[in-house]
């Protein structure tokens, strides 16, 4: 007859404790909506502004060079700005829009023209 220990009174039998107790399965629902890991970058419009001095052909050349528009697309954008005062050229991420607007404006400045491109966030 084996004694378990001097504190046990189990009639001489050794008592073995179960060592691993199974955990109850608990599922929890997140209290707040999980934010998606990737987000679409905010887009910015590059806007061409009309003036009375820059030659039409120069505006078309800048639009083709900086924004990769075809002759036809560049002419349409130029004539829209000429008639209405402004025209959206294209949309890009913030950095790209600002860089292109600055480069295109500087191209006019280098020739002494007041040609102007600005950027604004899309709705
Ligand atoms: N209005 C200019 C002209 O008549 C041409 C022009 C068009 C200039 C569009 C700027 O964004 C512009 N020579």
Coordinates of N, CA, C and O and ligand atoms in Angstrom, one line a residue, residues 47-57 59-60 63 77-83 85-87 114-117, ligand 1:
X47 N -4.9 71.6 -62.4 CA -5.8 72.5 -63.2 C -5.0 73.5 -64.0 O -4.0 74.2 -63.4
X48 N -5.3 73.7 -65.2 CA -4.7 74.7 -66.1 C -5.6 75.9 -66.1 O -6.8 75.9 -66.2
X49 N -4.9 77.1 -65.9 CA -5.6 78.4 -65.8 C -5.3 79.2 -67.0 O -4.1 79.3 -67.5
X50 N -6.3 79.8 -67.6 CA -6.1 80.6 -68.8 C -5.4 81.9 -68.5 O -5.4 82.4 -67.3
X51 N -4.7 82.4 -69.4 CA -4.2 83.8 -69.4 C -4.2 84.4 -70.8 O -4.5 83.7 -71.7
X52 N -3.9 85.7 -70.9 CA -4.1 86.3 -72.2 C -2.8 86.4 -73.0 O -2.7 86.9 -74.1
X53 N -1.7 85.8 -72.5 CA -0.4 86.0 -73.1 C 0.3 84.8 -73.6 O 1.0 84.8 -74.6
X54 N 0.1 83.7 -72.9 CA 0.8 82.4 -73.4 C 0.3 82.0 -74.7 O -0.9 81.8 -74.9
X55 N 1.2 81.7 -75.7 CA 0.7 81.3 -77.0 C 0.0 79.9 -76.9 O 0.5 79.0 -76.1
X56 N -1.1 79.7 -77.6 CA -1.8 78.4 -77.6 C -0.9 77.2 -77.8 O -1.0 76.2 -77.2
X57 N 0.0 77.4 -78.9 CA 0.8 76.2 -79.2 C 1.8 75.9 -78.1 O 2.1 74.7 -77.9
X59 N 1.1 76.2 -74.9 CA 0.3 75.5 -73.9 C 0.2 74.0 -74.3 O 0.4 73.1 -73.5
X60 N -0.1 73.8 -75.6 CA -0.3 72.4 -76.1 C 1.1 71.6 -75.9 O 1.0 70.5 -75.5
X63 N 1.5 70.7 -72.3 CA 0.6 69.6 -71.9 C 1.0 68.2 -72.4 O 0.9 67.2 -71.7
X77 N -7.8 70.3 -74.0 CA -7.6 70.9 -72.7 C -7.3 72.4 -72.8 O -7.9 73.2 -72.0
X78 N -6.4 72.7 -73.7 CA -6.0 74.1 -73.9 C -7.2 75.0 -74.2 O -7.4 76.0 -73.6
X79 N -8.0 74.5 -75.2 CA -9.1 75.3 -75.7 C -10.2 75.4 -74.7 O -10.9 76.5 -74.6
X80 N -10.3 74.4 -73.8 CA -11.3 74.4 -72.7 C -10.9 75.5 -71.7 O -11.7 76.3 -71.3
X81 N -9.6 75.5 -71.3 CA -9.1 76.5 -70.4 C -9.3 77.9 -71.0 O -9.7 78.9 -70.3
X82 N -9.0 78.0 -72.3 CA -9.0 79.3 -73.0 C -10.5 79.8 -73.0 O -10.7 81.0 -72.8
X83 N -11.5 79.0 -73.2 CA -12.9 79.4 -73.3 C -13.5 79.6 -71.9 O -14.3 80.5 -71.7
X85 N -11.8 79.4 -68.8 CA -11.0 80.0 -67.7 C -10.1 79.0 -67.0 O -9.0 79.3 -66.6
X86 N -10.6 77.8 -66.9 CA -9.8 76.7 -66.2 C -10.2 75.4 -66.9 O -11.3 75.2 -67.5
X87 N -9.3 74.4 -66.8 CA -9.6 73.0 -67.2 C -8.8 72.0 -66.4 O -7.6 72.2 -66.1
X114 N 3.1 83.8 -68.4 CA 2.4 83.7 -67.1 C 1.6 82.4 -66.9 O 0.7 82.3 -66.1
X115 N 1.9 81.4 -67.8 CA 1.2 80.1 -67.7 C 1.2 79.5 -66.3 O 2.2 79.5 -65.6
X116 N 0.0 79.1 -65.9 CA -0.2 78.7 -64.5 C -1.0 77.3 -64.4 O -2.0 77.2 -65.0
X117 N -0.4 76.4 -63.6 CA -1.0 75.2 -63.2 C -1.1 75.1 -61.7 O -0.2 75.5 -61.0
Ligands
LIG1 N1 -5.5 82.5 -73.9 C1 -4.3 82.2 -74.5 C2 -4.2 82.9 -75.8 O1 -5.2 83.3 -76.4 C3 -4.0 80.7 -74.7 C4 -4.0 80.0 -73.4 C5 -4.9 78.9 -73.3 C6 -3.2 80.3 -72.4 C7 -5.0 78.2 -72.1 C8 -3.3 79.6 -71.2 O2 -4.2 77.9 -69.9 C9 -4.2 78.6 -71.1 N2 -3.0 83.1 -76.4

